[in-house]
Amino acid sequence: TAGQLEKALNNQCVFAGPSFEGFVTLEEADMFLHPNLDTFAILPWRPQQGKVARLICDVYDREGNLYAKSSRTILQKVISEA
């Protein structure tokens, strides 16, 4: 939500990885979302309900490393190796 934007921009959005089946083990519990500002876009098909935007994030582990099983991380690796 708009109220959570500052928290997101400060890389303080945390989610429990184990809440998504098969995503992480209990030992990898807390995952952090770091927004990629280049992906920010206002969604034009929702103007009647107020502005809605999307912001895609990279997933990091608690040590600050990109999460290796994230689809964005995998894609970035494949592109860099091409």
Tab-separated table of N, CA and C in Angstrom:
chain	number	residue	atom	x	y	z
A	1	THR	N	0.836	-1.187	0.000
A	1	THR	CA	0.000	0.000	0.000
A	1	THR	C	0.874	1.239	0.000
A	2	ALA	N	0.265	2.372	-0.280
A	2	ALA	CA	1.017	3.626	-0.289
A	2	ALA	C	1.650	3.890	1.071
A	3	GLY	N	0.994	3.463	2.133
A	3	GLY	CA	1.526	3.656	3.477
A	3	GLY	C	2.772	2.832	3.753
A	4	GLN	N	3.000	1.800	2.980
A	4	GLN	CA	4.161	0.934	3.172
A	4	GLN	C	5.308	1.273	2.230
A	5	LEU	N	5.123	2.278	1.385
A	5	LEU	CA	6.127	2.603	0.378
A	5	LEU	C	7.470	2.981	0.995
A	6	GLU	N	7.462	3.820	2.023
A	6	GLU	CA	8.727	4.225	2.646
A	6	GLU	C	9.469	3.018	3.201
A	7	LYS	N	8.734	2.122	3.844
A	7	LYS	CA	9.340	0.902	4.383
A	7	LYS	C	9.948	0.070	3.249
A	8	ALA	N	9.226	-0.048	2.149
A	8	ALA	CA	9.722	-0.822	1.006
A	8	ALA	C	10.974	-0.190	0.421
A	9	LEU	N	10.968	1.127	0.282
A	9	LEU	CA	12.118	1.809	-0.312
A	9	LEU	C	13.353	1.746	0.575
A	10	ASN	N	13.161	1.472	1.861
A	10	ASN	CA	14.281	1.308	2.791
A	10	ASN	C	14.655	-0.160	2.974
A	11	ASN	N	14.160	-1.025	2.075
A	11	ASN	CA	14.457	-2.469	2.102
A	11	ASN	C	14.083	-3.106	3.432
A	12	GLN	N	12.960	-2.689	4.003
A	12	GLN	CA	12.526	-3.205	5.294
A	12	GLN	C	11.291	-4.094	5.194
A	13	CYS	N	10.929	-4.510	3.990
A	13	CYS	CA	9.798	-5.423	3.831
A	13	CYS	C	10.309	-6.848	4.012
A	14	VAL	N	9.787	-7.504	5.015
A	14	VAL	CA	10.218	-8.860	5.367
A	14	VAL	C	9.025	-9.796	5.203
A	15	PHE	N	9.288	-10.997	4.702
A	15	PHE	CA	8.239	-12.009	4.693
A	15	PHE	C	8.832	-13.333	5.133
A	16	ALA	N	7.974	-14.181	5.649
A	16	ALA	CA	8.406	-15.495	6.128
A	16	ALA	C	8.426	-16.451	4.945
A	17	GLY	N	9.610	-16.799	4.484
A	17	GLY	CA	9.761	-17.705	3.359
A	17	GLY	C	8.994	-19.005	3.504
A	18	PRO	N	9.015	-19.648	4.694
A	18	PRO	CA	8.307	-20.919	4.845
A	18	PRO	C	6.797	-20.818	4.648
A	19	SER	N	6.245	-19.607	4.617
A	19	SER	CA	4.809	-19.482	4.397
A	19	SER	C	4.435	-19.805	2.950
A	20	PHE	N	5.442	-19.881	2.062
A	20	PHE	CA	5.225	-20.281	0.675
A	20	PHE	C	5.811	-21.672	0.497
A	21	GLU	N	4.960	-22.665	0.344
A	21	GLU	CA	5.402	-24.055	0.262
A	21	GLU	C	6.462	-24.241	-0.813
A	22	GLY	N	7.583	-24.852	-0.433
A	22	GLY	CA	8.656	-25.140	-1.361
A	22	GLY	C	9.582	-23.976	-1.633
A	23	PHE	N	9.314	-22.809	-1.041
A	23	PHE	CA	10.134	-21.631	-1.330
A	23	PHE	C	11.435	-21.655	-0.551
A	24	VAL	N	11.373	-21.832	0.745
A	24	VAL	CA	12.579	-21.898	1.569
A	24	VAL	C	12.363	-22.872	2.710
A	25	THR	N	13.462	-23.263	3.331
A	25	THR	CA	13.382	-24.105	4.511
A	25	THR	C	13.196	-23.220	5.732
A	26	LEU	N	12.872	-23.817	6.839
A	26	LEU	CA	12.688	-23.070	8.078
A	26	LEU	C	13.961	-22.335	8.463
A	27	GLU	N	15.123	-22.930	8.156
A	27	GLU	CA	16.399	-22.294	8.487
A	27	GLU	C	16.613	-21.003	7.693
A	28	GLU	N	15.961	-20.891	6.527
A	28	GLU	CA	16.117	-19.710	5.676
A	28	GLU	C	15.015	-18.683	5.937
A	29	ALA	N	14.284	-18.868	7.021
A	29	ALA	CA	13.042	-18.175	7.348
A	29	ALA	C	12.818	-16.778	6.775
A	30	ASP	N	13.424	-15.762	7.336
A	30	ASP	CA	13.109	-14.398	6.930
A	30	ASP	C	13.760	-14.037	5.603
A	31	MET	N	12.947	-13.510	4.710
A	31	MET	CA	13.415	-13.056	3.412
A	31	MET	C	13.076	-11.571	3.308
A	32	PHE	N	13.885	-10.829	2.578
A	32	PHE	CA	13.715	-9.386	2.467
A	32	PHE	C	13.470	-8.994	1.017
A	33	LEU	N	12.541	-8.074	0.818
A	33	LEU	CA	12.225	-7.581	-0.516
A	33	LEU	C	12.912	-6.245	-0.736
A	34	HIS	N	13.691	-6.151	-1.806
A	34	HIS	CA	14.364	-4.908	-2.186
A	34	HIS	C	13.763	-4.463	-3.515
A	35	PRO	N	13.036	-3.356	-3.529
A	35	PRO	CA	12.383	-2.925	-4.764
A	35	PRO	C	13.366	-2.470	-5.831
A	36	ASN	N	13.022	-2.768	-7.068
A	36	ASN	CA	13.780	-2.297	-8.223
A	36	ASN	C	12.996	-1.115	-8.785
A	37	LEU	N	13.487	0.095	-8.554
A	37	LEU	CA	12.747	1.298	-8.938
A	37	LEU	C	12.511	1.400	-10.440
A	38	ASP	N	13.329	0.723	-11.235
A	38	ASP	CA	13.126	0.731	-12.688
A	38	ASP	C	11.843	0.015	-13.093
A	39	THR	N	11.265	-0.782	-12.189
A	39	THR	CA	10.056	-1.540	-12.508
A	39	THR	C	8.785	-0.824	-12.069
A	40	PHE	N	8.910	0.348	-11.459
A	40	PHE	CA	7.734	1.082	-10.987
A	40	PHE	C	6.877	1.506	-12.168
A	41	ALA	N	5.589	1.215	-12.086
A	41	ALA	CA	4.658	1.632	-13.137
A	41	ALA	C	3.272	1.801	-12.537
A	42	ILE	N	2.601	2.858	-12.932
A	42	ILE	CA	1.204	3.041	-12.540
A	42	ILE	C	0.363	2.210	-13.493
A	43	LEU	N	-0.554	1.431	-12.946
A	43	LEU	CA	-1.395	0.549	-13.756
A	43	LEU	C	-2.573	1.353	-14.305
A	44	PRO	N	-2.646	1.522	-15.614
A	44	PRO	CA	-3.642	2.412	-16.217
A	44	PRO	C	-5.072	1.885	-16.191
A	45	TRP	N	-5.292	0.621	-15.949
A	45	TRP	CA	-6.641	0.066	-16.023
A	45	TRP	C	-7.416	0.188	-14.713
A	46	ARG	N	-6.873	0.881	-13.708
A	46	ARG	CA	-7.575	1.024	-12.433
A	46	ARG	C	-7.837	2.483	-12.039
A	47	PRO	N	-8.037	3.412	-12.961
A	47	PRO	CA	-8.179	4.815	-12.558
A	47	PRO	C	-9.447	5.106	-11.774
A	48	GLN	N	-10.493	4.314	-11.952
A	48	GLN	CA	-11.748	4.574	-11.260
A	48	GLN	C	-11.655	4.301	-9.758
A	49	GLN	N	-10.651	3.579	-9.319
A	49	GLN	CA	-10.506	3.230	-7.905
A	49	GLN	C	-9.302	3.915	-7.280
A	50	GLY	N	-8.789	4.935	-7.891
A	50	GLY	CA	-7.576	5.566	-7.393
A	50	GLY	C	-6.370	4.950	-8.072
A	51	LYS	N	-5.273	5.611	-7.981
A	51	LYS	CA	-4.052	5.137	-8.648
A	51	LYS	C	-3.546	3.850	-7.999
A	52	VAL	N	-3.159	2.914	-8.837
A	52	VAL	CA	-2.571	1.656	-8.392
A	52	VAL	C	-1.266	1.488	-9.160
A	53	ALA	N	-0.224	1.094	-8.460
A	53	ALA	CA	1.076	0.919	-9.095
A	53	ALA	C	1.636	-0.450	-8.747
A	54	ARG	N	2.622	-0.851	-9.530
A	54	ARG	CA	3.336	-2.092	-9.215
A	54	ARG	C	4.820	-1.756	-9.113
A	55	LEU	N	5.484	-2.518	-8.276
A	55	LEU	CA	6.914	-2.351	-8.050
A	55	LEU	C	7.472	-3.746	-7.823
A	56	ILE	N	8.321	-4.219	-8.716
A	56	ILE	CA	8.873	-5.569	-8.616
A	56	ILE	C	10.104	-5.534	-7.717
A	57	CYS	N	10.229	-6.563	-6.900
A	57	CYS	CA	11.319	-6.607	-5.922
A	57	CYS	C	12.233	-7.801	-6.151
A	58	ASP	N	13.477	-7.652	-5.724
A	58	ASP	CA	14.405	-8.770	-5.645
A	58	ASP	C	14.306	-9.335	-4.237
A	59	VAL	N	14.551	-10.625	-4.110
A	59	VAL	CA	14.474	-11.295	-2.813
A	59	VAL	C	15.886	-11.523	-2.287
A	60	TYR	N	16.102	-11.140	-1.044
A	60	TYR	CA	17.394	-11.306	-0.377
A	60	TYR	C	17.222	-12.159	0.867
A	61	ASP	N	18.277	-12.894	1.225
A	61	ASP	CA	18.251	-13.655	2.474
A	61	ASP	C	18.698	-12.752	3.621
A	62	ARG	N	18.684	-13.295	4.825
A	62	ARG	CA	19.010	-12.454	5.990
A	62	ARG	C	20.479	-12.044	6.046
A	63	GLU	N	21.347	-12.685	5.258
A	63	GLU	CA	22.760	-12.288	5.199
A	63	GLU	C	22.990	-11.182	4.169
A	64	GLY	N	21.939	-10.798	3.447
A	64	GLY	CA	22.064	-9.736	2.454
A	64	GLY	C	22.436	-10.213	1.067
A	65	ASN	N	22.338	-11.521	0.831
A	65	ASN	CA	22.643	-12.094	-0.483
A	65	ASN	C	21.358	-12.252	-1.290
A	66	LEU	N	21.470	-12.068	-2.609
A	66	LEU	CA	20.324	-12.372	-3.460
A	66	LEU	C	19.924	-13.823	-3.222
A	67	TYR	N	18.631	-14.073	-3.109
A	67	TYR	CA	18.150	-15.426	-2.857
A	67	TYR	C	18.273	-16.245	-4.141
A	68	ALA	N	19.066	-17.287	-4.106
A	68	ALA	CA	19.420	-18.066	-5.296
A	68	ALA	C	18.227	-18.740	-5.969
A	69	LYS	N	17.149	-19.027	-5.236
A	69	LYS	CA	16.002	-19.722	-5.814
A	69	LYS	C	14.938	-18.775	-6.364
A	70	SER	N	15.161	-17.485	-6.264
A	70	SER	CA	14.210	-16.504	-6.791
A	70	SER	C	14.264	-16.516	-8.318
A	71	SER	N	13.115	-16.471	-8.951
A	71	SER	CA	13.089	-16.483	-10.418
A	71	SER	C	13.812	-15.270	-11.004
A	72	ARG	N	13.738	-14.119	-10.360
A	72	ARG	CA	14.460	-12.933	-10.849
A	72	ARG	C	15.965	-13.144	-10.746
A	73	THR	N	16.430	-13.731	-9.653
A	73	THR	CA	17.859	-13.992	-9.480
A	73	THR	C	18.347	-14.976	-10.536
A	74	ILE	N	17.575	-16.025	-10.770
A	74	ILE	CA	17.948	-17.028	-11.772
A	74	ILE	C	18.010	-16.390	-13.156
A	75	LEU	N	17.016	-15.583	-13.506
A	75	LEU	CA	17.006	-14.926	-14.809
A	75	LEU	C	18.196	-13.982	-14.960
A	76	GLN	N	18.489	-13.194	-13.930
A	76	GLN	CA	19.629	-12.276	-13.990
A	76	GLN	C	20.936	-13.037	-14.202
A	77	LYS	N	21.066	-14.194	-13.561
A	77	LYS	CA	22.275	-15.003	-13.711
A	77	LYS	C	22.397	-15.538	-15.139
A	78	VAL	N	21.302	-16.041	-15.679
A	78	VAL	CA	21.307	-16.578	-17.044
A	78	VAL	C	21.655	-15.481	-18.050
A	79	ILE	N	21.081	-14.309	-17.872
A	79	ILE	CA	21.362	-13.194	-18.791
A	79	ILE	C	22.827	-12.784	-18.711
A	80	SER	N	23.377	-12.729	-17.500
A	80	SER	CA	24.775	-12.308	-17.356
A	80	SER	C	25.747	-13.337	-17.930
A	81	GLU	N	25.335	-14.601	-17.995
A	81	GLU	CA	26.198	-15.650	-18.530
A	81	GLU	C	26.041	-15.825	-20.038
A	82	ALA	N	25.050	-15.163	-20.620
A	82	ALA	CA	24.779	-15.333	-22.062
A	82	ALA	C	25.809	-14.612	-22.912
